[in-house]
GROMACS .gro file of C-alpha atoms in nm:
model
  369
    1MET     CA    1  -0.001   0.001  -0.001
    2SER     CA    2   0.135   0.342  -0.094
    3GLN     CA    3   0.196   0.622   0.149
    4THR     CA    4  -0.088   0.825  -0.009
    5GLU     CA    5  -0.338   0.542   0.036
    6GLU     CA    6  -0.224   0.498   0.395
    7ALA     CA    7  -0.264   0.867   0.462
    8ILE     CA    8  -0.615   0.870   0.320
    9GLU     CA    9  -0.717   0.570   0.524
   10SER     CA   10  -0.568   0.711   0.841
   11GLY     CA   11  -0.750   1.038   0.780
   12ALA     CA   12  -1.077   0.858   0.733
   13LYS     CA   13  -1.020   0.661   1.051
   14ARG     CA   14  -0.953   0.979   1.248
   15THR     CA   15  -1.278   1.138   1.132
   16GLY     CA   16  -1.474   0.817   1.187
   17LEU     CA   17  -1.635   0.854   0.845
   18PRO     CA   18  -1.608   0.634   0.533
   19GLU     CA   19  -1.363   0.757   0.274
   20TYR     CA   20  -1.631   0.831   0.014
   21VAL     CA   21  -1.820   1.047   0.262
   22VAL     CA   22  -1.508   1.255   0.324
   23VAL     CA   23  -1.462   1.296  -0.047
   24MET     CA   24  -1.827   1.402  -0.100
   25LEU     CA   25  -1.804   1.651   0.188
   26GLY     CA   26  -1.495   1.798   0.032
   27ILE     CA   27  -1.669   1.836  -0.304
   28ALA     CA   28  -1.970   1.996  -0.134
   29ALA     CA   29  -1.750   2.239   0.057
   30THR     CA   30  -1.569   2.332  -0.270
   31VAL     CA   31  -1.897   2.398  -0.449
   32ALA     CA   32  -2.028   2.608  -0.160
   33ALA     CA   33  -1.707   2.812  -0.163
   34LEU     CA   34  -1.738   2.877  -0.537
   35VAL     CA   35  -2.104   2.983  -0.500
   36LEU     CA   36  -2.007   3.229  -0.224
   37MET     CA   37  -1.723   3.365  -0.433
   38ARG     CA   38  -1.956   3.417  -0.726
   39GLU     CA   39  -2.206   3.588  -0.499
   40PHE     CA   40  -1.936   3.827  -0.377
   41SER     CA   41  -1.733   3.844  -0.697
   42GLY     CA   42  -1.748   4.221  -0.692
   43VAL     CA   43  -1.524   4.214  -0.384
   44VAL     CA   44  -1.330   3.889  -0.424
   45GLY     CA   45  -1.204   3.967  -0.775
   46PRO     CA   46  -1.072   4.319  -0.708
   47VAL     CA   47  -0.919   4.222  -0.374
   48PHE     CA   48  -0.737   3.926  -0.524
   49LEU     CA   49  -0.611   4.133  -0.814
   50ALA     CA   50  -0.478   4.390  -0.569
   51LEU     CA   51  -0.302   4.109  -0.379
   52ASN     CA   52  -0.145   3.985  -0.700
   53LEU     CA   53  -0.023   4.332  -0.792
   54ILE     CA   54   0.132   4.383  -0.447
   55ILE     CA   55   0.301   4.044  -0.463
   56ALA     CA   56   0.445   4.122  -0.806
   57ALA     CA   57   0.574   4.464  -0.689
   58TYR     CA   58   0.706   4.348  -0.348
   59PRO     CA   59   1.068   4.324  -0.474
   60ILE     CA   60   1.058   4.706  -0.504
   61HIS     CA   61   0.991   4.724  -0.129
   62ARG     CA   62   1.273   4.479  -0.047
   63TRP     CA   63   1.519   4.659  -0.272
   64LEU     CA   64   1.442   4.998  -0.122
   65VAL     CA   65   1.470   4.867   0.232
   66GLY     CA   66   1.798   4.704   0.143
   67LYS     CA   67   1.925   5.044   0.028
   68GLY     CA   68   1.840   5.196   0.367
   69THR     CA   69   1.500   5.345   0.285
   70PRO     CA   70   1.255   5.347   0.579
   71ALA     CA   71   1.005   5.059   0.554
   72TRP     CA   72   0.703   5.291   0.553
   73LEU     CA   73   0.848   5.499   0.265
   74ALA     CA   74   0.940   5.185   0.070
   75ALA     CA   75   0.582   5.058   0.113
   76ALA     CA   76   0.445   5.395  -0.004
   77VAL     CA   77   0.667   5.395  -0.315
   78MET     CA   78   0.571   5.037  -0.397
   79ALA     CA   79   0.195   5.117  -0.362
   80LEU     CA   80   0.225   5.434  -0.565
   81THR     CA   81   0.413   5.251  -0.844
   82VAL     CA   82   0.143   4.985  -0.871
   83VAL     CA   83  -0.140   5.238  -0.863
   84VAL     CA   84   0.019   5.437  -1.148
   85LEU     CA   85   0.067   5.127  -1.360
   86LEU     CA   86  -0.290   5.015  -1.290
   87LEU     CA   87  -0.439   5.352  -1.389
   88LEU     CA   88  -0.218   5.356  -1.700
   89ALA     CA   89  -0.351   5.015  -1.803
   90VAL     CA   90  -0.715   5.124  -1.750
   91TRP     CA   91  -0.654   5.445  -1.945
   92SER     CA   92  -0.485   5.249  -2.225
   93MET     CA   93  -0.779   5.015  -2.264
   94ALA     CA   94  -1.028   5.304  -2.265
   95TRP     CA   95  -0.815   5.489  -2.525
   96THR     CA   96  -0.800   5.179  -2.746
   97VAL     CA   97  -1.174   5.121  -2.736
   98ASN     CA   98  -1.244   5.491  -2.800
   99ALA     CA   99  -1.008   5.483  -3.098
  100LEU     CA  100  -1.199   5.191  -3.249
  101VAL     CA  101  -1.534   5.367  -3.199
  102ASN     CA  102  -1.408   5.685  -3.362
  103GLU     CA  103  -1.262   5.495  -3.652
  104LEU     CA  104  -1.569   5.285  -3.724
  105THR     CA  105  -1.795   5.591  -3.721
  106LYS     CA  106  -1.631   5.718  -4.041
  107PRO     CA  107  -1.872   5.696  -4.339
  108ARG     CA  108  -1.625   5.504  -4.559
  109TYR     CA  109  -1.648   5.195  -4.342
  110THR     CA  110  -2.028   5.174  -4.382
  111ALA     CA  111  -1.988   5.188  -4.759
  112GLN     CA  112  -1.709   4.932  -4.752
  113TYR     CA  113  -1.923   4.701  -4.538
  114GLN     CA  114  -2.204   4.721  -4.793
  115THR     CA  115  -1.958   4.628  -5.071
  116ILE     CA  116  -1.829   4.329  -4.870
  117TYR     CA  117  -2.185   4.226  -4.784
  118HIS     CA  118  -2.299   4.227  -5.147
  119GLY     CA  119  -1.984   4.043  -5.251
  120ILE     CA  120  -2.056   3.766  -5.001
  121THR     CA  121  -2.420   3.731  -5.110
  122THR     CA  122  -2.317   3.715  -5.476
  123PHE     CA  123  -2.052   3.456  -5.398
  124LEU     CA  124  -2.299   3.238  -5.207
  125ALA     CA  125  -2.559   3.280  -5.480
  126GLY     CA  126  -2.324   3.103  -5.715
  127PHE     CA  127  -2.366   2.793  -5.497
  128ASN     CA  128  -2.744   2.843  -5.479
  129ILE     CA  129  -2.721   2.959  -5.119
  130ASN     CA  130  -2.959   3.239  -5.023
  131LEU     CA  131  -2.919   3.398  -4.677
  132ASP     CA  132  -3.297   3.450  -4.664
  133ASN     CA  133  -3.358   3.079  -4.708
  134VAL     CA  134  -3.121   2.981  -4.424
  135GLY     CA  135  -3.251   3.249  -4.193
  136LEU     CA  136  -2.923   3.445  -4.168
  137ASN     CA  137  -3.002   3.753  -4.373
  138GLU     CA  138  -3.152   3.949  -4.081
  139VAL     CA  139  -2.859   3.854  -3.859
  140VAL     CA  140  -2.592   3.953  -4.113
  141THR     CA  141  -2.760   4.281  -4.206
  142THR     CA  142  -2.765   4.390  -3.843
  143ILE     CA  143  -2.390   4.338  -3.811
  144ASN     CA  144  -2.230   4.658  -3.943
  145PRO     CA  145  -1.999   4.929  -3.819
  146SER     CA  146  -2.289   5.122  -3.664
  147THR     CA  147  -2.412   4.826  -3.455
  148ILE     CA  148  -2.054   4.748  -3.352
  149THR     CA  149  -1.989   5.101  -3.228
  150GLY     CA  150  -2.329   5.101  -3.058
  151ALA     CA  151  -2.242   4.786  -2.864
  152ILE     CA  152  -1.905   4.927  -2.763
  153THR     CA  153  -2.066   5.255  -2.652
  154THR     CA  154  -2.310   5.058  -2.435
  155ILE     CA  155  -2.014   4.884  -2.270
  156LEU     CA  156  -1.842   5.213  -2.209
  157SER     CA  157  -2.156   5.351  -2.047
  158GLN     CA  158  -2.076   5.123  -1.753
  159THR     CA  159  -1.787   5.358  -1.656
  160SER     CA  160  -1.917   5.402  -1.302
  161SER     CA  161  -1.896   5.029  -1.227
  162ILE     CA  162  -1.546   5.014  -1.376
  163LEU     CA  163  -1.431   5.307  -1.163
  164GLY     CA  164  -1.584   5.133  -0.858
  165VAL     CA  165  -1.377   4.819  -0.924
  166VAL     CA  166  -1.065   5.029  -0.970
  167ALA     CA  167  -1.135   5.212  -0.643
  168VAL     CA  168  -1.167   4.882  -0.453
  169ILE     CA  169  -0.837   4.761  -0.604
  170VAL     CA  170  -0.653   5.085  -0.515
  171LEU     CA  171  -0.782   5.095  -0.161
  172THR     CA  172  -0.696   4.726  -0.108
  173MET     CA  173  -0.346   4.782  -0.239
  174VAL     CA  174  -0.300   5.076   0.003
  175PHE     CA  175  -0.390   4.864   0.310
  176LEU     CA  176  -0.179   4.571   0.182
  177ALA     CA  177   0.116   4.806   0.137
  178MET     CA  178   0.074   4.925   0.497
  179ASP     CA  179   0.118   4.564   0.610
  180GLY     CA  180   0.417   4.522   0.379
  181PRO     CA  181   0.692   4.591   0.637
  182SER     CA  182   0.575   4.298   0.856
  183ILE     CA  183   0.486   4.045   0.587
  184ASP     CA  184   0.827   3.871   0.586
  185SER     CA  185   0.815   3.808   0.961
  186ARG     CA  186   0.455   3.684   0.933
  187LEU     CA  187   0.551   3.432   0.663
  188ARG     CA  188   0.847   3.309   0.868
  189ILE     CA  189   0.615   3.244   1.162
  190VAL     CA  190   0.373   3.054   0.939
  191GLY     CA  191   0.665   2.839   0.814
  192LEU     CA  192   0.775   2.761   1.165
  193VAL     CA  193   0.420   2.668   1.277
  194ASN     CA  194   0.337   2.462   0.966
  195THR     CA  195   0.622   2.383   0.730
  196ARG     CA  196   0.402   2.260   0.447
  197VAL     CA  197   0.169   2.561   0.448
  198GLY     CA  198   0.465   2.802   0.473
  199ARG     CA  199   0.632   2.631   0.176
  200ALA     CA  200   0.309   2.629  -0.022
  201ILE     CA  201   0.251   3.004   0.036
  202GLY     CA  202   0.612   3.076  -0.057
  203ASP     CA  203   0.578   2.877  -0.379
  204PHE     CA  204   0.254   3.063  -0.457
  205THR     CA  205   0.403   3.408  -0.408
  206ARG     CA  206   0.709   3.323  -0.617
  207GLY     CA  207   0.498   3.166  -0.886
  208VAL     CA  208   0.255   3.458  -0.909
  209ARG     CA  209   0.540   3.706  -0.918
  210ARG     CA  210   0.718   3.519  -1.194
  211TYR     CA  211   0.389   3.475  -1.384
  212TRP     CA  212   0.310   3.844  -1.389
  213VAL     CA  213   0.664   3.952  -1.471
  214VAL     CA  214   0.714   3.700  -1.753
  215THR     CA  215   0.367   3.769  -1.895
  216THR     CA  216   0.437   4.144  -1.894
  217VAL     CA  217   0.773   4.106  -2.069
  218PHE     CA  218   0.642   3.877  -2.342
  219GLY     CA  219   0.330   4.091  -2.374
  220LEU     CA  220   0.559   4.387  -2.458
  221ILE     CA  221   0.752   4.180  -2.708
  222VAL     CA  222   0.435   4.059  -2.884
  223ALA     CA  223   0.285   4.411  -2.884
  224VAL     CA  224   0.592   4.564  -3.045
  225LEU     CA  225   0.607   4.296  -3.312
  226ASP     CA  226   0.232   4.320  -3.383
  227GLY     CA  227   0.255   4.697  -3.404
  228VAL     CA  228   0.546   4.690  -3.646
  229ALA     CA  229   0.366   4.430  -3.864
  230LEU     CA  230   0.045   4.639  -3.871
  231VAL     CA  231   0.236   4.948  -3.967
  232ILE     CA  232   0.404   4.769  -4.255
  233MET     CA  233   0.062   4.640  -4.373
  234HIS     CA  234  -0.090   4.991  -4.337
  235VAL     CA  235  -0.364   4.880  -4.102
  236PRO     CA  236  -0.528   5.183  -3.933
  237LEU     CA  237  -0.464   5.248  -3.561
  238ALA     CA  238  -0.159   5.014  -3.544
  239LEU     CA  239  -0.051   5.171  -3.212
  240ALA     CA  240  -0.394   5.108  -3.055
  241TRP     CA  241  -0.394   4.745  -3.164
  242ALA     CA  242  -0.040   4.698  -3.028
  243VAL     CA  243  -0.159   4.827  -2.690
  244LEU     CA  244  -0.463   4.596  -2.709
  245SER     CA  245  -0.237   4.305  -2.788
  246PHE     CA  246  -0.027   4.379  -2.481
  247LEU     CA  247  -0.330   4.403  -2.250
  248THR     CA  248  -0.503   4.094  -2.380
  249ASN     CA  249  -0.180   3.891  -2.339
  250TYR     CA  250  -0.274   3.873  -1.968
  251ILE     CA  251  -0.577   3.665  -2.054
  252PRO     CA  252  -0.467   3.305  -2.111
  253ASN     CA  253  -0.576   3.100  -2.408
  254VAL     CA  254  -0.841   3.341  -2.546
  255GLY     CA  255  -0.663   3.675  -2.510
  256PHE     CA  256  -0.498   3.630  -2.852
  257PHE     CA  257  -0.835   3.608  -3.025
  258ILE     CA  258  -0.970   3.919  -2.841
  259GLY     CA  259  -0.665   4.118  -2.952
  260LEU     CA  260  -0.694   3.990  -3.310
  261VAL     CA  261  -1.056   4.078  -3.389
  262PRO     CA  262  -1.034   4.462  -3.407
  263PRO     CA  263  -0.728   4.489  -3.637
  264ALA     CA  264  -0.856   4.206  -3.858
  265LEU     CA  265  -1.192   4.380  -3.879
  266LEU     CA  266  -1.039   4.709  -3.989
  267ALA     CA  267  -0.809   4.530  -4.230
  268LEU     CA  268  -1.117   4.374  -4.383
  269PHE     CA  269  -1.287   4.710  -4.424
  270THR     CA  270  -0.983   4.891  -4.560
  271GLY     CA  271  -0.796   4.631  -4.764
  272GLY     CA  272  -1.041   4.351  -4.825
  273TRP     CA  273  -1.015   3.987  -4.728
  274GLN     CA  274  -0.654   3.960  -4.847
  275LEU     CA  275  -0.532   4.212  -4.589
  276ALA     CA  276  -0.750   4.066  -4.316
  277LEU     CA  277  -0.610   3.720  -4.390
  278ALA     CA  278  -0.256   3.861  -4.378
  279VAL     CA  279  -0.326   4.011  -4.032
  280VAL     CA  280  -0.465   3.676  -3.904
  281ILE     CA  281  -0.159   3.487  -4.035
  282VAL     CA  282   0.093   3.731  -3.884
  283TYR     CA  283  -0.085   3.731  -3.545
  284ALA     CA  284  -0.114   3.355  -3.549
  285VAL     CA  285   0.257   3.302  -3.636
  286LEU     CA  286   0.370   3.545  -3.363
  287ASN     CA  287   0.131   3.389  -3.112
  288VAL     CA  288   0.247   3.035  -3.183
  289ILE     CA  289   0.616   3.115  -3.179
  290ILE     CA  290   0.629   3.356  -2.882
  291GLN     CA  291   0.329   3.275  -2.667
  292SER     CA  292   0.297   2.902  -2.730
  293VAL     CA  293   0.662   2.797  -2.773
  294ILE     CA  294   0.898   3.045  -2.607
  295GLN     CA  295   0.689   3.195  -2.324
  296PRO     CA  296   0.579   2.862  -2.169
  297ARG     CA  297   0.949   2.780  -2.117
  298PHE     CA  298   0.971   3.074  -1.882
  299THR     CA  299   0.628   3.056  -1.720
  300GLY     CA  300   0.637   2.677  -1.675
  301GLU     CA  301   0.797   2.700  -1.335
  302SER     CA  302   0.551   2.958  -1.216
  303VAL     CA  303   0.226   2.805  -1.344
  304GLY     CA  304   0.309   2.438  -1.326
  305VAL     CA  305  -0.032   2.317  -1.449
  306SER     CA  306  -0.119   2.147  -1.775
  307VAL     CA  307  -0.264   2.327  -2.076
  308THR     CA  308  -0.603   2.161  -2.025
  309VAL     CA  309  -0.616   2.270  -1.664
  310SER     CA  310  -0.516   2.619  -1.770
  311PHE     CA  311  -0.810   2.640  -2.016
  312LEU     CA  312  -1.056   2.487  -1.771
  313SER     CA  313  -0.943   2.735  -1.501
  314LEU     CA  314  -1.022   3.019  -1.745
  315LEU     CA  315  -1.377   2.889  -1.785
  316LEU     CA  316  -1.427   2.825  -1.414
  317TRP     CA  317  -1.292   3.154  -1.279
  318GLY     CA  318  -1.453   3.349  -1.560
  319PHE     CA  319  -1.787   3.207  -1.454
  320VAL     CA  320  -1.718   3.262  -1.079
  321LEU     CA  321  -1.558   3.606  -1.085
  322GLY     CA  322  -1.675   3.750  -1.416
  323PRO     CA  323  -1.439   3.942  -1.648
  324LEU     CA  324  -1.175   3.975  -1.377
  325GLY     CA  325  -1.181   3.598  -1.345
  326THR     CA  326  -1.039   3.559  -1.695
  327LEU     CA  327  -0.745   3.780  -1.594
  328LEU     CA  328  -0.699   3.605  -1.264
  329ALA     CA  329  -0.759   3.247  -1.384
  330LEU     CA  330  -0.405   3.118  -1.346
  331PRO     CA  331  -0.321   3.301  -1.023
  332MET     CA  332  -0.648   3.176  -0.869
  333THR     CA  333  -0.557   2.821  -0.980
  334LEU     CA  334  -0.212   2.865  -0.828
  335LEU     CA  335  -0.370   2.971  -0.495
  336ALA     CA  336  -0.608   2.681  -0.492
  337LYS     CA  337  -0.327   2.441  -0.580
  338ALA     CA  338  -0.103   2.583  -0.306
  339LEU     CA  339  -0.363   2.567  -0.029
  340LEU     CA  340  -0.552   2.249  -0.126
  341VAL     CA  341  -0.288   2.037  -0.297
  342ASP     CA  342   0.066   2.144  -0.215
  343ALA     CA  343  -0.004   2.195   0.161
  344ASP     CA  344  -0.174   1.859   0.195
  345PRO     CA  345   0.034   1.539   0.151
  346LYS     CA  346  -0.287   1.338   0.095
  347ALA     CA  347  -0.359   1.538  -0.218
  348ARG     CA  348  -0.033   1.467  -0.395
  349TRP     CA  349  -0.212   1.244  -0.643
  350VAL     CA  350  -0.412   1.548  -0.757
  351ALA     CA  351  -0.086   1.735  -0.829
  352ALA     CA  352   0.014   1.443  -1.051
  353LEU     CA  353  -0.304   1.484  -1.253
  354ILE     CA  354  -0.296   1.859  -1.304
  355SER     CA  355   0.079   1.933  -1.307
  356SER     CA  356   0.265   2.019  -1.631
  357ARG     CA  357   0.559   1.827  -1.485
  358PRO     CA  358   0.405   1.520  -1.314
  359ALA     CA  359   0.743   1.350  -1.262
  360GLU     CA  360   0.847   1.626  -1.022
  361VAL     CA  361   0.552   1.550  -0.795
  362LEU     CA  362   0.745   1.261  -0.647
  363GLU     CA  363   1.043   1.478  -0.549
  364PRO     CA  364   0.876   1.638  -0.243
  365GLU     CA  365   0.767   1.292  -0.130
  366ALA     CA  366   1.120   1.170  -0.134
  367SER     CA  367   1.250   1.476   0.045
  368ASP     CA  368   0.976   1.450   0.309
  369GLY     CA  369   1.093   1.099   0.379
   0.00000   0.00000   0.00000
């Protein structure tokens, strides 16, 4: 009998409950926790994002303290740096969306859309396909630059809710920064009281920090290359789409498609399907080479979960926490893995199932001896 099986049986004996009852209670507790998080997603999401940003910026605090800066001043500088970067990201997204709206409101795009629409209907008619017969004519005719800008304007009308989320994030970061000077001593005490939990929290903070730093660096690389390619292809608003590419790089798996749609749409309106196809090919090549081949080599140590788990975490946390959940999918998965898997020797078999490097799961077991 393996050590894991022995641990599970001994745990079941201590509780006096059958093993399957313990498992079902664990599943029920997990579902209840997710329901509560969804109910309070307006608080949980912003607070966890603020925690991630402070963790990523904490080396600034340590560096300043190491240079002789008072701890309170180092914490203030760290918080101010993160707040400025956050506000800059929000402003950049708003500027990008506003640029798209202003561009699509130009009359030439409506005329170009009509030309493309008639070309598609003529092409399909050659195969005896009529949009009216398949029930798609009303749908297609309602999709035009005017309806697109109307939908975007509706989203922008929710500015007050966005500002509310930003305010919660900023306030949370301020309070977290105030606790910054004592966080190292707190973590040391946790490690002394419970070695496994202390190690798991340490792995989580290092992984989150590495994830955000590496994602930011590669997002900048992809944004620059996308922007240069769009300028060469004469796609309008190349700078705006480069910024959008950088911001959507933080959304795993589907961020690439979100960043691709606007430039491909404008390329279709300005240069026809050939230019739109060229934009799709360039974006796809850059995404495959940089984000799918090179970047995972650097983020592998920080994320440590399989591609399937990464995608499923995007769906799960997007459902639980809303739009912020897509941004926080991998960090939330890292937190759940640290607290529920890494800190519990009985859950090591779960780590083997979800890890991107399952062979390494056995290493802690050997060291724990």
